[in-house]
C-alpha cells in the first residue's frame, strides 16, 4: 500500500484545487491542504475536503453489473466486456456505424477524453459522439473562437485578477461554485479595484460586489448592449485600439446604438443610473476584465450574449492587453481539456476541427488510419440524446449522468430507456447507470494518474495516491478491452502517460498544442499553460528530445517552451491577428412568460453539491448541508401563493412538473424562481428546463424557461 502523502488535485470543479492525499494506517485516506499550489494556496471547499469519502468501497461500485431478468446483477469483467462489445457490434452490423452513439463527460481526464474520441472514430467508426460539456460552457467557447480565433477559458491566470481595475462577473456565483477563488476578488477590492456582479439573484457572490445588477433572466445580452451604447455616447471607446487591433466595429457599434439605455432598462429592469454607474466603474480604471459563466452562456442566444460582452471589452480596448480581457469561468473539473481533445461532435485532438482536411490528415497519421476513414461531425449533446432509440440504437456513456443533468430530463430518460443497448462506465450507480444493460465500475481521481486542464488553461497532473479496490478498472482499460474485442488490437494503451504521449503528438501544431508538455514537467512545475509546443532538439541542445517521445522521466530540455499563461498580448489568433466584433441584437428567450406560465425559472448550483450530485449526494457531510432541492421565491410571490417557508410547491413548465419545498428570500426577483439541479426524482429541476438550442454552440437554454408555481398545501 502507498503510505506517503501524494500531491494531487480535486476531482470536482475547474479550479482544480491542489490537495495532498495520505493513506491512513487504519484504512481510508486523509485529504490535507497543499499550500504550494498557487491557485488555492491550501484552501478547499467542503466538496474537496470530503472528496475521499467516495473512494470508500461502500460508496461506489466494485463489480461490473449486467442486466439479467430485468435486474442488474454482478458479473465478471470478461462477461461484461464481451456483452458490451457484442451488443455494439451487432447494432453496428444492423444499423451502420452511426447506429452506435458515444457520450462523454467534462470530468474525464485529457487521456480519457482523447481515448474516447479515438475509440468512437477508429473502432466504432461513428460520428455520433458528444459530451456533457456541451451543456456547460460551449457558448463561451463559440463566442471566444468567433471573436479571438481561439477558445481558452481564461486567457490569463487568476493571479492577474487582484491587479486589474474592475471585474464584471456575469452570471457566476463563485461563492458557491468555487469558493477558494473568491480570494482573488477580495484582493482586487483590497487593492482598490471594484467588482460588478450581474445576476438575477442576490447571491453570496453578489453580496460582495461594489455594484450588483439584477437583470431579468435571459436579458443580459440587452444589458451588455446598453452598456456599450453608453460607452459610445460618453466617448469612452478606445479608437486607436479599435483601429489597430479589431475588425467589424461599425456594424457592432450600429447594433449597440439601437439599444437605448431607457429601452434596455425596460427589457432588463436595471435602471439607467445603474447602467451609467457600471460604465463609469468599468471604463475609468486603466484595466478591466469581464468574466462570464453559465448565466449568459446557457441560453438559446448564449453565443451572442457572450459576444456582446466581448464587444464591450473590445470597444474599450480591454482584451489582449496586460490585466485586461474577457474570460469564461469553466465549470467542470476538466471542462477545458475535455473540449480540446476529441470527444466533441465536431472536433479532433488539439482543438482541431473535424471538417478541416489538414487536421484530418495530421490526426489520421498519428492514429495510423486513412483520413477518409474518419467520420464527419455528428450531433450535439442534446440532439444526440434526443435521437436515442431512433436511428441511434446503442450508447456507450462515460462519466456523465444525463438523467439528472440534461434539459427536459424526463424525455431524455425515456429516450435512454428506448435504446436497444446502454453501457455506462461510472464510479457509482448513478441514475443513468441504473438504466443500463451493462455497468462498468471504473477508477477515480486518487486511484489513477492523468491530466486535466483547469479553467486557466493550466495543464495539471493528477497523481495516483491509493490503490483502487479490487474489481474496478480504469476507463483506459475499458477502452482497450473493448477495442481488442472489436478487432483493434493496437492503439489503445492503458498507461495514461503513454496515452498522453500520443495526445501530445496529435495536438502538435493545433490550436491547443500540448506537444511540449510532459508528465515530468507537470510534476515539477505545478502545471503548464497551453499552447506549449515542443522545441526541436537542435534548438535545445537536448539530443534526442524530439525523436519519438521522451522516456517518461527524461528531463525537459533546458530551453523548453515555457507555456503561455497570457494569450493575445501581441495578436489575436485570427488570420489577420485582429479580434472580430460581431454585431448582435437583443432577442427574447425561447420561452417567455404568458398567462399559463407567468414566471421565469432559472437553475443553478449550491455550495455543498456538485453537478448531478452522483458523487456528492453520497457524502454524509454534504447531504447534511444540502439535503435536497428547494424552490427559491420572493416574499411577494410567496404571499400571492399563500406559501410559507418549507411549504411544498409544484413548479410546472411545458415539459413537466417538479415538487420541492419553498425557500423564501428577498434575494430573488419577484418574477423569477430558482431551483438547484443536483437531485433526481420529483424535485429534479431539469424535468422543467427547455432544450431550445443556441444556433451556434448548440447549448440548451437551462437558464430560463416559463413556469407556474402551485402551492400543494402546508408543510406536514
Ligand atoms: Fe474542489 Fe472546486 Fe472545491 Fe476547489 S473549489 S475544492 S476544485 S470543488
PDB file of N, CA and C and ligand atoms in Angstrom, residues 10 12-13 15-17 44-45 47-48 177-180, ligand 1:
ATOM      1  N   UNK A  10      -8.159  18.215  -6.859  1.00  0.00           N
ATOM      2  CA  UNK A  10      -9.542  17.860  -6.506  1.00  0.00           C
ATOM      3  C   UNK A  10     -10.259  17.217  -7.700  1.00  0.00           C
ATOM      4  N   UNK A  12     -13.372  17.571  -8.473  1.00  0.00           N
ATOM      5  CA  UNK A  12     -14.609  18.255  -8.876  1.00  0.00           C
ATOM      6  C   UNK A  12     -14.367  19.397  -9.857  1.00  0.00           C
ATOM      7  N   UNK A  13     -14.451  20.655  -9.413  1.00  0.00           N
ATOM      8  CA  UNK A  13     -14.660  21.742 -10.386  1.00  0.00           C
ATOM      9  C   UNK A  13     -13.378  22.179 -11.081  1.00  0.00           C
ATOM     10  N   UNK A  15     -11.572  24.712 -10.973  1.00  0.00           N
ATOM     11  CA  UNK A  15     -10.494  25.392 -10.258  1.00  0.00           C
ATOM     12  C   UNK A  15      -9.334  24.419 -10.019  1.00  0.00           C
ATOM     13  N   UNK A  16      -9.682  23.121  -9.913  1.00  0.00           N
ATOM     14  CA  UNK A  16      -8.673  22.055  -9.747  1.00  0.00           C
ATOM     15  C   UNK A  16      -7.709  22.370  -8.597  1.00  0.00           C
ATOM     16  N   UNK A  17      -8.307  22.628  -7.432  1.00  0.00           N
ATOM     17  CA  UNK A  17      -7.509  22.964  -6.254  1.00  0.00           C
ATOM     18  C   UNK A  17      -6.479  21.877  -5.965  1.00  0.00           C
ATOM     19  N   UNK A  44      -9.636  24.780   0.519  1.00  0.00           N
ATOM     20  CA  UNK A  44     -10.503  23.812  -0.152  1.00  0.00           C
ATOM     21  C   UNK A  44     -11.931  24.085   0.271  1.00  0.00           C
ATOM     22  N   UNK A  45     -12.878  23.851  -0.616  1.00  0.00           N
ATOM     23  CA  UNK A  45     -14.277  23.936  -0.184  1.00  0.00           C
ATOM     24  C   UNK A  45     -14.684  22.584   0.404  1.00  0.00           C
ATOM     25  N   UNK A  47     -16.629  20.323  -0.621  1.00  0.00           N
ATOM     26  CA  UNK A  47     -16.634  19.198  -1.572  1.00  0.00           C
ATOM     27  C   UNK A  47     -15.229  18.609  -1.685  1.00  0.00           C
ATOM     28  N   UNK A  48     -14.240  19.485  -1.820  1.00  0.00           N
ATOM     29  CA  UNK A  48     -12.868  18.990  -1.927  1.00  0.00           C
ATOM     30  C   UNK A  48     -12.417  18.296  -0.656  1.00  0.00           C
ATOM     31  N   UNK A 177     -19.908  28.002  -6.227  1.00  0.00           N
ATOM     32  CA  UNK A 177     -19.388  27.004  -7.168  1.00  0.00           C
ATOM     33  C   UNK A 177     -17.899  26.735  -6.968  1.00  0.00           C
ATOM     34  N   UNK A 178     -17.104  27.742  -6.670  1.00  0.00           N
ATOM     35  CA  UNK A 178     -15.672  27.522  -6.417  1.00  0.00           C
ATOM     36  C   UNK A 178     -15.180  28.525  -5.367  1.00  0.00           C
ATOM     37  N   UNK A 179     -15.563  28.310  -4.105  1.00  0.00           N
ATOM     38  CA  UNK A 179     -15.295  29.304  -3.056  1.00  0.00           C
ATOM     39  C   UNK A 179     -13.840  29.751  -2.914  1.00  0.00           C
ATOM     40  N   UNK A 180     -12.840  28.855  -3.078  1.00  0.00           N
ATOM     41  CA  UNK A 180     -11.472  29.360  -2.879  1.00  0.00           C
ATOM     42  C   UNK A 180     -11.083  30.461  -3.867  1.00  0.00           C
TER      43      UNK A 180
HETATM   44 FE1  LIG B   1     -12.620  21.130  -5.448  1.00  0.00          FE
HETATM   45 FE2  LIG B   1     -13.630  23.175  -6.818  1.00  0.00          FE
HETATM   46 FE3  LIG B   1     -13.970  22.988  -4.161  1.00  0.00          FE
HETATM   47 FE4  LIG B   1     -11.573  23.542  -5.181  1.00  0.00          FE
HETATM   48  S1  LIG B   1     -13.422  24.810  -5.313  1.00  0.00           S
HETATM   49  S2  LIG B   1     -12.012  22.104  -3.529  1.00  0.00           S
HETATM   50  S3  LIG B   1     -11.610  22.301  -7.063  1.00  0.00           S
HETATM   51  S4  LIG B   1     -14.798  21.614  -5.710  1.00  0.00           S
END
